[in-house]
Amino acid sequence: MKKRTLMILKALLIGLLMVATILATVYLGIDSPVPWLLGFLVVALSAYNKLCDKHKYISWKQEYSVGIKSIDNEHQKLLGLINRFLTASREHPSTFYEQEALEELIDYTRYHFKHEEELMEKHDYPDLEAHKKEHRKMVKRVNELVEEYNLRGQEALEDTAGYLKHWLINHIRVVDQQYSDYMHKRGVH
Ligand SMILES: [Fe+2]
Ligand SMILES: [Fe+2]
């Protein structure tokens, strides 16, 4: 079953349970355990849904910091754009929102890579080429995912969002962290 269908079914179930709670209160009265039980189910199911959604989004953690203000700001903006893309792909059944969010994310990723590479070049970072290679690999994979999205539409979005989320977190935590000490020694903060 597609994730979006599952989401609609869950929302429908919560809606039905809410109506059942109101009807049970009207017809059975507040003294009956039935409206209380139904009310509890509505609250529990809504809380469970919220919890599931929360895990799908990324929030900034101090451990992601590379200790360079401008780069941290850009990484934070990238995480925000990924969350926006996740929201667009999950909650707005319109290609306009999805495409707009995806394009903004790709454009900003390119801008960030360029800035990061210029900074490394300026300070003669010894692993610049290996780092650039990682960036190029990501751009290539994203282009492939965009092509897939153009062919398969909404279905390909989960893969794209998942790839971007995991790649970016991993890149920030492992690869970007590698230049942190070097840059600090050069006085870049
Ligand atoms: Fe990087
Ligand atoms: Fe980066």
PDB file of C-alpha atoms and ligand atoms in Angstrom:
ATOM      1  CA  MET A   1       0.000   0.000   0.000  1.00  0.00           C
ATOM      2  CA  LYS A   2       1.344   3.461  -0.903  1.00  0.00           C
ATOM      3  CA  LYS A   3       2.394   5.659   2.010  1.00  0.00           C
ATOM      4  CA  ARG A   4       0.051   8.460   1.000  1.00  0.00           C
ATOM      5  CA  THR A   5      -2.944   6.052   0.890  1.00  0.00           C
ATOM      6  CA  LEU A   6      -1.975   4.833   4.356  1.00  0.00           C
ATOM      7  CA  MET A   7      -1.847   8.433   5.609  1.00  0.00           C
ATOM      8  CA  ILE A   8      -5.320   9.160   4.211  1.00  0.00           C
ATOM      9  CA  LEU A   9      -6.686   5.961   5.795  1.00  0.00           C
ATOM     10  CA  LYS A  10      -5.200   6.906   9.171  1.00  0.00           C
ATOM     11  CA  ALA A  11      -6.724  10.411   8.990  1.00  0.00           C
ATOM     12  CA  LEU A  12     -10.063   8.861   7.997  1.00  0.00           C
ATOM     13  CA  LEU A  13      -9.935   6.444  10.927  1.00  0.00           C
ATOM     14  CA  ILE A  14      -9.241   9.282  13.388  1.00  0.00           C
ATOM     15  CA  GLY A  15     -12.118  11.284  11.868  1.00  0.00           C
ATOM     16  CA  LEU A  16     -14.513   8.320  12.177  1.00  0.00           C
ATOM     17  CA  LEU A  17     -13.451   7.691  15.765  1.00  0.00           C
ATOM     18  CA  MET A  18     -14.097  11.359  16.595  1.00  0.00           C
ATOM     19  CA  VAL A  19     -17.597  11.180  15.110  1.00  0.00           C
ATOM     20  CA  ALA A  20     -18.211   7.904  17.003  1.00  0.00           C
ATOM     21  CA  THR A  21     -17.048   9.572  20.241  1.00  0.00           C
ATOM     22  CA  ILE A  22     -19.522  12.458  19.759  1.00  0.00           C
ATOM     23  CA  LEU A  23     -22.379  10.078  18.894  1.00  0.00           C
ATOM     24  CA  ALA A  24     -21.567   7.803  21.836  1.00  0.00           C
ATOM     25  CA  THR A  25     -21.557  10.842  24.177  1.00  0.00           C
ATOM     26  CA  VAL A  26     -24.944  12.024  22.838  1.00  0.00           C
ATOM     27  CA  TYR A  27     -26.679   8.641  22.808  1.00  0.00           C
ATOM     28  CA  LEU A  28     -25.032   6.761  25.693  1.00  0.00           C
ATOM     29  CA  GLY A  29     -24.214   9.684  27.943  1.00  0.00           C
ATOM     30  CA  ILE A  30     -21.059  10.754  29.695  1.00  0.00           C
ATOM     31  CA  ASP A  31     -21.478   8.041  32.355  1.00  0.00           C
ATOM     32  CA  SER A  32     -20.979   5.290  29.801  1.00  0.00           C
ATOM     33  CA  PRO A  33     -17.380   4.002  29.397  1.00  0.00           C
ATOM     34  CA  VAL A  34     -17.808   3.816  25.575  1.00  0.00           C
ATOM     35  CA  PRO A  35     -17.269   7.559  24.730  1.00  0.00           C
ATOM     36  CA  TRP A  36     -14.279   7.629  27.093  1.00  0.00           C
ATOM     37  CA  LEU A  37     -12.769   4.577  25.440  1.00  0.00           C
ATOM     38  CA  LEU A  38     -13.334   6.027  21.954  1.00  0.00           C
ATOM     39  CA  GLY A  39     -11.920   9.403  23.066  1.00  0.00           C
ATOM     40  CA  PHE A  40      -8.848   7.669  24.419  1.00  0.00           C
ATOM     41  CA  LEU A  41      -8.369   5.876  21.093  1.00  0.00           C
ATOM     42  CA  VAL A  42      -8.545   9.228  19.208  1.00  0.00           C
ATOM     43  CA  VAL A  43      -5.898  10.794  21.477  1.00  0.00           C
ATOM     44  CA  ALA A  44      -3.636   7.701  21.383  1.00  0.00           C
ATOM     45  CA  LEU A  45      -3.824   7.347  17.589  1.00  0.00           C
ATOM     46  CA  SER A  46      -3.162  11.081  17.024  1.00  0.00           C
ATOM     47  CA  ALA A  47      -0.181  10.999  19.396  1.00  0.00           C
ATOM     48  CA  TYR A  48       1.203   7.896  17.647  1.00  0.00           C
ATOM     49  CA  ASN A  49       0.833   9.597  14.255  1.00  0.00           C
ATOM     50  CA  LYS A  50       2.655  12.692  15.482  1.00  0.00           C
ATOM     51  CA  LEU A  51       5.472  10.595  16.886  1.00  0.00           C
ATOM     52  CA  CYS A  52       5.877   8.716  13.582  1.00  0.00           C
ATOM     53  CA  ASP A  53       6.000  12.022  11.671  1.00  0.00           C
ATOM     54  CA  LYS A  54       8.562  13.510  14.049  1.00  0.00           C
ATOM     55  CA  HIS A  55      11.024  10.708  13.284  1.00  0.00           C
ATOM     56  CA  LYS A  56      10.825  11.445   9.573  1.00  0.00           C
ATOM     57  CA  TYR A  57      12.077  15.005   9.964  1.00  0.00           C
ATOM     58  CA  ILE A  58      15.608  16.060  10.830  1.00  0.00           C
ATOM     59  CA  SER A  59      16.509  18.508  13.525  1.00  0.00           C
ATOM     60  CA  TRP A  60      19.837  20.213  13.976  1.00  0.00           C
ATOM     61  CA  LYS A  61      22.120  18.816  16.668  1.00  0.00           C
ATOM     62  CA  GLN A  62      25.220  20.424  18.114  1.00  0.00           C
ATOM     63  CA  GLU A  63      27.248  17.344  17.107  1.00  0.00           C
ATOM     64  CA  TYR A  64      26.664  18.311  13.430  1.00  0.00           C
ATOM     65  CA  SER A  65      28.576  21.551  13.899  1.00  0.00           C
ATOM     66  CA  VAL A  66      31.856  21.900  12.001  1.00  0.00           C
ATOM     67  CA  GLY A  67      32.705  24.953  14.120  1.00  0.00           C
ATOM     68  CA  ILE A  68      32.561  27.391  11.174  1.00  0.00           C
ATOM     69  CA  LYS A  69      29.612  29.739  11.495  1.00  0.00           C
ATOM     70  CA  SER A  70      28.823  30.320   7.814  1.00  0.00           C
ATOM     71  CA  ILE A  71      29.020  26.577   7.029  1.00  0.00           C
ATOM     72  CA  ASP A  72      26.889  25.631  10.048  1.00  0.00           C
ATOM     73  CA  ASN A  73      24.282  28.186   8.937  1.00  0.00           C
ATOM     74  CA  GLU A  74      24.207  26.678   5.453  1.00  0.00           C
ATOM     75  CA  HIS A  75      23.956  23.126   6.819  1.00  0.00           C
ATOM     76  CA  GLN A  76      21.054  24.241   9.033  1.00  0.00           C
ATOM     77  CA  LYS A  77      19.336  25.806   6.041  1.00  0.00           C
ATOM     78  CA  LEU A  78      19.859  22.577   4.063  1.00  0.00           C
ATOM     79  CA  LEU A  79      18.216  20.524   6.827  1.00  0.00           C
ATOM     80  CA  GLY A  80      15.323  23.007   6.828  1.00  0.00           C
ATOM     81  CA  LEU A  81      14.941  22.622   3.045  1.00  0.00           C
ATOM     82  CA  ILE A  82      14.966  18.821   3.347  1.00  0.00           C
ATOM     83  CA  ASN A  83      12.214  19.035   5.975  1.00  0.00           C
ATOM     84  CA  ARG A  84      10.277  21.342   3.667  1.00  0.00           C
ATOM     85  CA  PHE A  85      10.687  18.846   0.851  1.00  0.00           C
ATOM     86  CA  LEU A  86       9.539  15.996   3.136  1.00  0.00           C
ATOM     87  CA  THR A  87       6.447  18.026   4.086  1.00  0.00           C
ATOM     88  CA  ALA A  88       5.748  18.900   0.449  1.00  0.00           C
ATOM     89  CA  SER A  89       6.072  15.287  -0.646  1.00  0.00           C
ATOM     90  CA  ARG A  90       3.919  13.959   2.202  1.00  0.00           C
ATOM     91  CA  GLU A  91       1.242  16.573   2.721  1.00  0.00           C
ATOM     92  CA  HIS A  92       0.718  18.462  -0.505  1.00  0.00           C
ATOM     93  CA  PRO A  93      -0.641  16.258  -3.251  1.00  0.00           C
ATOM     94  CA  SER A  94       0.435  18.753  -5.874  1.00  0.00           C
ATOM     95  CA  THR A  95       3.436  18.508  -8.140  1.00  0.00           C
ATOM     96  CA  PHE A  96       3.920  22.277  -7.909  1.00  0.00           C
ATOM     97  CA  TYR A  97       4.864  22.203  -4.192  1.00  0.00           C
ATOM     98  CA  GLU A  98       7.014  19.105  -4.617  1.00  0.00           C
ATOM     99  CA  GLN A  99       8.898  20.481  -7.599  1.00  0.00           C
ATOM    100  CA  GLU A 100       9.375  23.889  -6.028  1.00  0.00           C
ATOM    101  CA  ALA A 101      10.734  22.359  -2.792  1.00  0.00           C
ATOM    102  CA  LEU A 102      12.985  19.942  -4.704  1.00  0.00           C
ATOM    103  CA  GLU A 103      14.365  22.662  -6.983  1.00  0.00           C
ATOM    104  CA  GLU A 104      15.094  24.967  -4.055  1.00  0.00           C
ATOM    105  CA  LEU A 105      16.866  22.158  -2.222  1.00  0.00           C
ATOM    106  CA  ILE A 106      19.001  21.242  -5.245  1.00  0.00           C
ATOM    107  CA  ASP A 107      19.891  24.872  -5.988  1.00  0.00           C
ATOM    108  CA  TYR A 108      20.882  25.537  -2.405  1.00  0.00           C
ATOM    109  CA  THR A 109      22.917  22.300  -2.226  1.00  0.00           C
ATOM    110  CA  ARG A 110      24.885  23.440  -5.306  1.00  0.00           C
ATOM    111  CA  TYR A 111      25.404  26.882  -3.783  1.00  0.00           C
ATOM    112  CA  HIS A 112      26.615  25.304  -0.521  1.00  0.00           C
ATOM    113  CA  PHE A 113      29.014  22.886  -2.264  1.00  0.00           C
ATOM    114  CA  LYS A 114      30.484  25.768  -4.246  1.00  0.00           C
ATOM    115  CA  HIS A 115      30.993  27.871  -1.120  1.00  0.00           C
ATOM    116  CA  GLU A 116      32.530  24.949   0.796  1.00  0.00           C
ATOM    117  CA  GLU A 117      34.888  24.088  -2.065  1.00  0.00           C
ATOM    118  CA  GLU A 118      35.960  27.730  -2.468  1.00  0.00           C
ATOM    119  CA  LEU A 119      36.727  27.908   1.237  1.00  0.00           C
ATOM    120  CA  MET A 120      38.799  24.701   1.103  1.00  0.00           C
ATOM    121  CA  GLU A 121      40.615  25.933  -2.019  1.00  0.00           C
ATOM    122  CA  LYS A 122      41.374  29.291  -0.430  1.00  0.00           C
ATOM    123  CA  HIS A 123      42.991  27.555   2.546  1.00  0.00           C
ATOM    124  CA  ASP A 124      44.791  24.831   0.519  1.00  0.00           C
ATOM    125  CA  TYR A 125      42.894  22.002   2.182  1.00  0.00           C
ATOM    126  CA  PRO A 126      44.883  18.841   1.277  1.00  0.00           C
ATOM    127  CA  ASP A 127      41.834  16.550   0.794  1.00  0.00           C
ATOM    128  CA  LEU A 128      40.007  18.988  -1.459  1.00  0.00           C
ATOM    129  CA  GLU A 129      39.856  16.651  -4.479  1.00  0.00           C
ATOM    130  CA  ALA A 130      38.441  13.720  -2.479  1.00  0.00           C
ATOM    131  CA  HIS A 131      35.867  16.055  -0.936  1.00  0.00           C
ATOM    132  CA  LYS A 132      34.913  17.481  -4.325  1.00  0.00           C
ATOM    133  CA  LYS A 133      34.482  13.922  -5.596  1.00  0.00           C
ATOM    134  CA  GLU A 134      31.959  13.218  -2.811  1.00  0.00           C
ATOM    135  CA  HIS A 135      30.015  16.345  -3.767  1.00  0.00           C
ATOM    136  CA  ARG A 136      30.003  15.378  -7.467  1.00  0.00           C
ATOM    137  CA  LYS A 137      28.785  11.876  -6.579  1.00  0.00           C
ATOM    138  CA  MET A 138      25.865  13.357  -4.686  1.00  0.00           C
ATOM    139  CA  VAL A 139      24.962  15.771  -7.502  1.00  0.00           C
ATOM    140  CA  LYS A 140      25.053  12.864  -9.988  1.00  0.00           C
ATOM    141  CA  ARG A 141      22.783  10.693  -7.804  1.00  0.00           C
ATOM    142  CA  VAL A 142      20.360  13.593  -7.263  1.00  0.00           C
ATOM    143  CA  ASN A 143      20.171  14.175 -11.019  1.00  0.00           C
ATOM    144  CA  GLU A 144      19.325  10.490 -11.470  1.00  0.00           C
ATOM    145  CA  LEU A 145      16.631  10.754  -8.787  1.00  0.00           C
ATOM    146  CA  VAL A 146      15.166  13.844 -10.452  1.00  0.00           C
ATOM    147  CA  GLU A 147      14.990  11.935 -13.741  1.00  0.00           C
ATOM    148  CA  GLU A 148      13.247   9.077 -11.917  1.00  0.00           C
ATOM    149  CA  TYR A 149      10.879  11.581 -10.348  1.00  0.00           C
ATOM    150  CA  ASN A 150      10.056  12.982 -13.782  1.00  0.00           C
ATOM    151  CA  LEU A 151       9.277   9.457 -14.973  1.00  0.00           C
ATOM    152  CA  ARG A 152       7.588   7.908 -11.940  1.00  0.00           C
ATOM    153  CA  GLY A 153       6.246  11.050 -10.271  1.00  0.00           C
ATOM    154  CA  GLN A 154       5.188  10.961  -6.623  1.00  0.00           C
ATOM    155  CA  GLU A 155       6.269   7.319  -6.145  1.00  0.00           C
ATOM    156  CA  ALA A 156       9.947   8.273  -6.535  1.00  0.00           C
ATOM    157  CA  LEU A 157       9.745  11.052  -3.966  1.00  0.00           C
ATOM    158  CA  GLU A 158      10.205   8.869  -0.888  1.00  0.00           C
ATOM    159  CA  ASP A 159      13.456   7.503  -2.382  1.00  0.00           C
ATOM    160  CA  THR A 160      14.673  11.006  -3.210  1.00  0.00           C
ATOM    161  CA  ALA A 161      13.806  12.428   0.202  1.00  0.00           C
ATOM    162  CA  GLY A 162      15.313   9.404   1.982  1.00  0.00           C
ATOM    163  CA  TYR A 163      18.533   9.567  -0.040  1.00  0.00           C
ATOM    164  CA  LEU A 164      18.985  13.316   0.512  1.00  0.00           C
ATOM    165  CA  LYS A 165      18.276  13.044   4.220  1.00  0.00           C
ATOM    166  CA  HIS A 166      20.722  10.203   4.869  1.00  0.00           C
ATOM    167  CA  TRP A 167      23.427  11.408   2.510  1.00  0.00           C
ATOM    168  CA  LEU A 168      23.447  14.919   3.915  1.00  0.00           C
ATOM    169  CA  ILE A 169      23.492  13.890   7.580  1.00  0.00           C
ATOM    170  CA  ASN A 170      26.241  11.381   6.886  1.00  0.00           C
ATOM    171  CA  HIS A 171      28.271  13.872   4.829  1.00  0.00           C
ATOM    172  CA  ILE A 172      28.020  16.612   7.461  1.00  0.00           C
ATOM    173  CA  ARG A 173      28.887  14.238  10.311  1.00  0.00           C
ATOM    174  CA  VAL A 174      31.770  12.429   8.641  1.00  0.00           C
ATOM    175  CA  VAL A 175      33.231  14.158   5.556  1.00  0.00           C
ATOM    176  CA  ASP A 176      32.660  17.815   6.464  1.00  0.00           C
ATOM    177  CA  GLN A 177      33.932  17.186   9.999  1.00  0.00           C
ATOM    178  CA  GLN A 178      37.298  16.206   8.497  1.00  0.00           C
ATOM    179  CA  TYR A 179      38.171  19.776   7.457  1.00  0.00           C
ATOM    180  CA  SER A 180      37.038  21.253  10.756  1.00  0.00           C
ATOM    181  CA  ASP A 181      40.356  21.027  12.684  1.00  0.00           C
ATOM    182  CA  TYR A 182      42.413  22.054   9.643  1.00  0.00           C
ATOM    183  CA  MET A 183      40.295  25.171   9.117  1.00  0.00           C
ATOM    184  CA  HIS A 184      40.417  26.067  12.809  1.00  0.00           C
ATOM    185  CA  LYS A 185      44.211  25.930  12.721  1.00  0.00           C
ATOM    186  CA  ARG A 186      44.020  28.389   9.815  1.00  0.00           C
ATOM    187  CA  GLY A 187      41.875  30.726  11.905  1.00  0.00           C
ATOM    188  CA  VAL A 188      38.582  29.983  10.133  1.00  0.00           C
ATOM    189  CA  HIS A 189      35.680  29.872  12.594  1.00  0.00           C
TER     190      HIS A 189
HETATM  191 FE    FE B   1      30.942  18.854   1.933  1.00  0.00          FE
HETATM  192 FE    FE B   2      28.729  20.739   3.715  1.00  0.00          FE
END
